[in-house]
XYZ file of C-alpha atoms in Angstrom:
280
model
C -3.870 24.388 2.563
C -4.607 20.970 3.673
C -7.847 19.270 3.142
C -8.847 16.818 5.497
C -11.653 13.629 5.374
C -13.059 11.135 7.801
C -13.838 8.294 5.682
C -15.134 6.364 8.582
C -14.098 6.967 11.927
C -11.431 3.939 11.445
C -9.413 6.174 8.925
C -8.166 9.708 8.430
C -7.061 11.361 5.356
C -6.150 14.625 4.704
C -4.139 15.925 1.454
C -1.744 19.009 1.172
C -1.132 21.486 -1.041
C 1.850 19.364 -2.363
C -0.345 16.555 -3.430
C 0.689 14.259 -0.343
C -2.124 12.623 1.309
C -1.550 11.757 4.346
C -3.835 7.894 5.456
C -3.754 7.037 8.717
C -4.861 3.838 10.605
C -7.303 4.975 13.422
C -8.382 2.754 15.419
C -5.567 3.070 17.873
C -7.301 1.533 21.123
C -7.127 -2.227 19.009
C -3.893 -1.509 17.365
C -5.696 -0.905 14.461
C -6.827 -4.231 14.050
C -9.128 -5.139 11.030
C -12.696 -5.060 11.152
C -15.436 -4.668 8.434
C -15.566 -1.154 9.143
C -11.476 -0.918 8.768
C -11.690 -3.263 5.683
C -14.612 -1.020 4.406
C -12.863 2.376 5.360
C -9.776 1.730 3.325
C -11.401 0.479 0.488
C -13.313 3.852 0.527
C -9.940 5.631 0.780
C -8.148 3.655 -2.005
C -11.227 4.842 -4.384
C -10.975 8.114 -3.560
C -7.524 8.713 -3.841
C -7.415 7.458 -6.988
C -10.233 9.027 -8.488
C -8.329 12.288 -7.007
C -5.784 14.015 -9.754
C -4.515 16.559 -6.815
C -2.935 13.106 -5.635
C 0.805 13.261 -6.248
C 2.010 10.412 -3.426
C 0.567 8.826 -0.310
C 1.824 8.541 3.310
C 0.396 5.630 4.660
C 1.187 5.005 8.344
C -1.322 3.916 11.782
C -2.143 6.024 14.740
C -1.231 5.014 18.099
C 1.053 1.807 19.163
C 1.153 0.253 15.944
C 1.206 -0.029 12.015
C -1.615 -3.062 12.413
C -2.313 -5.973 14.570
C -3.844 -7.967 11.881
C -7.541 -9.033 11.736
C -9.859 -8.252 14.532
C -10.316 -11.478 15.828
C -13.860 -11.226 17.442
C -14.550 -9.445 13.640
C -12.881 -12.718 12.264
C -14.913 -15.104 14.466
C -18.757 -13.493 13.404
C -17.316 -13.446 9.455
C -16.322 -17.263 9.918
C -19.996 -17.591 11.166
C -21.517 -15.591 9.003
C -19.400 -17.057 5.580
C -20.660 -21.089 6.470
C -23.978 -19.607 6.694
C -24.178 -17.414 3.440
C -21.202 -19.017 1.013
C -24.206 -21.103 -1.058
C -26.817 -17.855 -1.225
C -24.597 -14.667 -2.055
C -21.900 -14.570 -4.567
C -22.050 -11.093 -4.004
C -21.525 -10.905 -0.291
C -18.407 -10.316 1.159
C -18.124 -12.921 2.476
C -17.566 -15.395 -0.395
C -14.034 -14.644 -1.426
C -13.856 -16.314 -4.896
C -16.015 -13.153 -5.971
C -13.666 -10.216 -7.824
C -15.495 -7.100 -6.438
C -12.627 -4.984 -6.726
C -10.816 -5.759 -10.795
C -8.525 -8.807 -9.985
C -9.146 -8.363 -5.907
C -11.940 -9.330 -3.322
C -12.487 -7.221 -0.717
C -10.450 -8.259 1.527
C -7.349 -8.309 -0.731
C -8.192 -5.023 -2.082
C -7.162 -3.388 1.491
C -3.517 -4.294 0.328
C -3.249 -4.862 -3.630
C -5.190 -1.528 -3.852
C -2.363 0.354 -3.065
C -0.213 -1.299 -5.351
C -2.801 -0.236 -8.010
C -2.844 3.353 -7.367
C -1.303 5.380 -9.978
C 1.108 7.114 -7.870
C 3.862 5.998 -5.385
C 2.781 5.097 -1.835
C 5.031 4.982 1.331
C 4.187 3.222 4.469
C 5.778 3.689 7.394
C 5.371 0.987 10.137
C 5.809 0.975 13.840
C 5.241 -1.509 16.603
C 3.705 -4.293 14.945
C 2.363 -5.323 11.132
C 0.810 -8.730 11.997
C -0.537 -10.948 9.308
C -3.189 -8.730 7.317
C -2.034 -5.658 8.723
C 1.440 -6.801 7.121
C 0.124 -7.420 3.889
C -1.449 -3.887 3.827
C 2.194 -2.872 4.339
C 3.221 -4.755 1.303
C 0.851 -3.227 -1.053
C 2.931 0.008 -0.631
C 6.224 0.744 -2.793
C 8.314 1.470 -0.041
C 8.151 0.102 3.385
C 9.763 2.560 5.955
C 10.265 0.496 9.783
C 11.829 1.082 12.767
C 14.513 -1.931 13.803
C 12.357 -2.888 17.069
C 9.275 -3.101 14.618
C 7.761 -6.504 14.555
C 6.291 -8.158 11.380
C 4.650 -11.696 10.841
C 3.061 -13.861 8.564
C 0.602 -14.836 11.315
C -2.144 -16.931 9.635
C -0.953 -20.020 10.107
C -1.582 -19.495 14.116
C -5.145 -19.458 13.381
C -4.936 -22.217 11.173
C -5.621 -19.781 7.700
C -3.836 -18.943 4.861
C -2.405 -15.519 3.626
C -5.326 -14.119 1.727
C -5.077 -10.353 1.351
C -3.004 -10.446 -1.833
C 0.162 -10.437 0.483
C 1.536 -13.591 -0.974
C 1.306 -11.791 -4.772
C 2.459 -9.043 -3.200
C 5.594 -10.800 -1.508
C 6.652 -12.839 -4.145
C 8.455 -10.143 -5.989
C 10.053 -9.353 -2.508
C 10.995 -12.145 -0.595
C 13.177 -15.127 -2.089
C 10.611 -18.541 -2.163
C 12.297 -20.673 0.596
C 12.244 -17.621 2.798
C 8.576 -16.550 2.567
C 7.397 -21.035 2.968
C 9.226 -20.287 6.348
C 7.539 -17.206 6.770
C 4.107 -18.429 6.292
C 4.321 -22.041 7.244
C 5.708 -20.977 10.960
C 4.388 -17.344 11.718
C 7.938 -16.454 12.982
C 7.979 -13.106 13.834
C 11.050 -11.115 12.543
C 12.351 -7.207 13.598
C 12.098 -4.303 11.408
C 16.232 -5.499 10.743
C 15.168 -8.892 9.799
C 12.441 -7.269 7.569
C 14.494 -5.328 5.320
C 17.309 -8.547 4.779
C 15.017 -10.571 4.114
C 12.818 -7.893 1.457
C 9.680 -7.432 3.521
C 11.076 -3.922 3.981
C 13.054 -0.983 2.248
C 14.466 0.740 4.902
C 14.954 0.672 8.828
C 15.309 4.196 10.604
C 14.599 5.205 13.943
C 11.424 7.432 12.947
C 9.644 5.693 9.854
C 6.470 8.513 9.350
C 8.879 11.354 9.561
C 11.169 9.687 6.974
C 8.561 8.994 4.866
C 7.020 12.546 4.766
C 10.524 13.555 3.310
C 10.896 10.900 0.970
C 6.847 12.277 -0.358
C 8.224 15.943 -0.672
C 11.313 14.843 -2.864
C 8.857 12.845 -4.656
C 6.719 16.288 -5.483
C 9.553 17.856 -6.880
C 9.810 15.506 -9.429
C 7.540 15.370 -13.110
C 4.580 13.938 -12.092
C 3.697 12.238 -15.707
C 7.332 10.089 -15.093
C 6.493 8.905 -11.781
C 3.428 7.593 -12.641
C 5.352 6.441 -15.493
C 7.880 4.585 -13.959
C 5.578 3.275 -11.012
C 3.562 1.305 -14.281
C 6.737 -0.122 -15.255
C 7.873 -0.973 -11.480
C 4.503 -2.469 -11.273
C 5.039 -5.053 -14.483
C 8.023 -6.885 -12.667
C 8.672 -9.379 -12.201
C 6.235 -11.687 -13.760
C 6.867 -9.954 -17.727
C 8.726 -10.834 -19.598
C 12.060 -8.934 -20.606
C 11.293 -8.216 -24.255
C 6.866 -6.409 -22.338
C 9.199 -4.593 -20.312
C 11.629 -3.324 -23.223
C 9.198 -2.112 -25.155
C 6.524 -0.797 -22.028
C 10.115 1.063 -21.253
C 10.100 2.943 -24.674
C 5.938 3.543 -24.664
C 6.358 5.415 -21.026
C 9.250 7.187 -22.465
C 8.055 8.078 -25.234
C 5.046 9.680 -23.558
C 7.215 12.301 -21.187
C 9.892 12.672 -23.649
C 9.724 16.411 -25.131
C 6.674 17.345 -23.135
C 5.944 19.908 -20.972
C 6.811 18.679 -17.524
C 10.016 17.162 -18.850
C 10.608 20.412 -20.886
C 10.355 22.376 -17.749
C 12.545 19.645 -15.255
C 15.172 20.536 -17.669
C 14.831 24.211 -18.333
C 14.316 24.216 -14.174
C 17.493 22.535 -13.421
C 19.527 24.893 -16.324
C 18.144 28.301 -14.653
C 18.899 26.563 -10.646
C 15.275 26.632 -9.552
C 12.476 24.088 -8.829
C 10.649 22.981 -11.366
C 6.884 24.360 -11.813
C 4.366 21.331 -13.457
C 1.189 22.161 -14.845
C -0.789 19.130 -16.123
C -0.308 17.657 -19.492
């Protein structure tokens, strides 16, 4: 059975019996452009799904024409205003970005380093464009799924801003340093062919959502405890050092060594028959 939720009307979520939630985009009439209530609406999402042990993976992909356009720019226009006026009264607001409302993250960056946080793997899968935040929401993800005609940018510079959505922690590990400077300094956009040379993506293939739902199924067939596992270690490169990762290596195995789940991947693949987790 698959549950579903409206956490706003700008995104959908539903999860399966699998543990693959399914987030999609909606606001397909703007590309699913950013607005407050996008920015708010996949915050909401983020918190949920990882408050949510059913969770095993996540299929992140946008409804209609696009992955995401970027920031809504009659949205961005009335939060320019509305930041001069408010930056010296509320530190709380959303408005005044130096404020962590979200662990290491504002708001705005949480949208995109919030799904790098989640506990389990997430997939996006992007289509017609991923413009300048709506790429760095594609970056939070651990795989990037495109299709070659896809096009991606770095686009803040056009509007004379700065990547602020935690894309440029996010691409560092990615994209080698002189590539991402021309990246952001010019706004060049590049295909979904481009994107995967030059790291912004994993993979190009000629239906991104459908390849990603496989990719979540294999990914549920696996012990859950190891892929959360090996997404913490993923998640320490590449700014530890080699000797944190040696030894975070032997804590995560030594958590899923001999237990249960591993017990049974084992016993499963001796007797020729998928393997049955209960939780640890």
């Amino acid at each position: 059975m698959t549950t579903s939720t409206d956490t706003s009307t700008r995104v959908r979520l539903s999860i399966d019996e699998r543990g693959i939630a399914e987030v999609a985009l909606n606001r397909p009439e703007k590309m699913n452009a950013l607005d407050t209530a996008m920015f708010e609406a996949i915050n909401r999402t983020i918190a949920q799904l990882a408050e949510d042990k059913r969770v095993r993976v996540v299929v992140l992909h946008g409804e209609g024409r696009a992955f995401c356009a970027g920031l809504d720019l009659a949205s961005f226009v009335a939060m320019g205003e509305s930041e001069r006026a408010q930056r010296s009264h509320d530190a709380g607001n959303m408005n005044d970005l130096a404020a962590r409302t979200h662990g290491l993250a504002n708001a705005f960056q949480q949208v995109a380093w919030g799904w790098h946080t989640l506990p389990v793997p997430v997939i996006a899968a992007v289509h017609g464009v991923a413009y300048g935040g709506g790429l760095q929401v594609a970056l939070g993800a651990d795989i990037r799924l495109v299709t070659p005609d896809a096009k991606l940018s770095v686009m803040e510079i056009k509007w004379g801003l700065v990547p602020d959505m935690a894309g440029m922690a996010l691409a560092a590990g990615l994209v080698r340093g002189d590539q991402l400077r021309e990246l952001v300094y010019t706004g060049r956009v590049v295909s979904g062919e481009e994107a995967v040379a030059l790291g912004l993506a994993t993979r190009a293939c000629a239906d991104p959502l459908a390849e990603a739902r496989t990719i979540a199924a294999g990914i549920t067939t696996r012990s859950p405890q190891a892929i959360r596992g090996a997404k913490r270690l993923c998640n320490l490169l590449p700014q530890t050092t080699p000797a944190e990762v040696l030894l975070a290596e032997a804590r995560e195995q030594q958590k899923v060594m001999g237990g249960a789940q591993q017990r049974e991947v084992v016993r499963a693949g001796m007797e020729g028959r998928a393997p049955v987790f209960k939780d640890e």
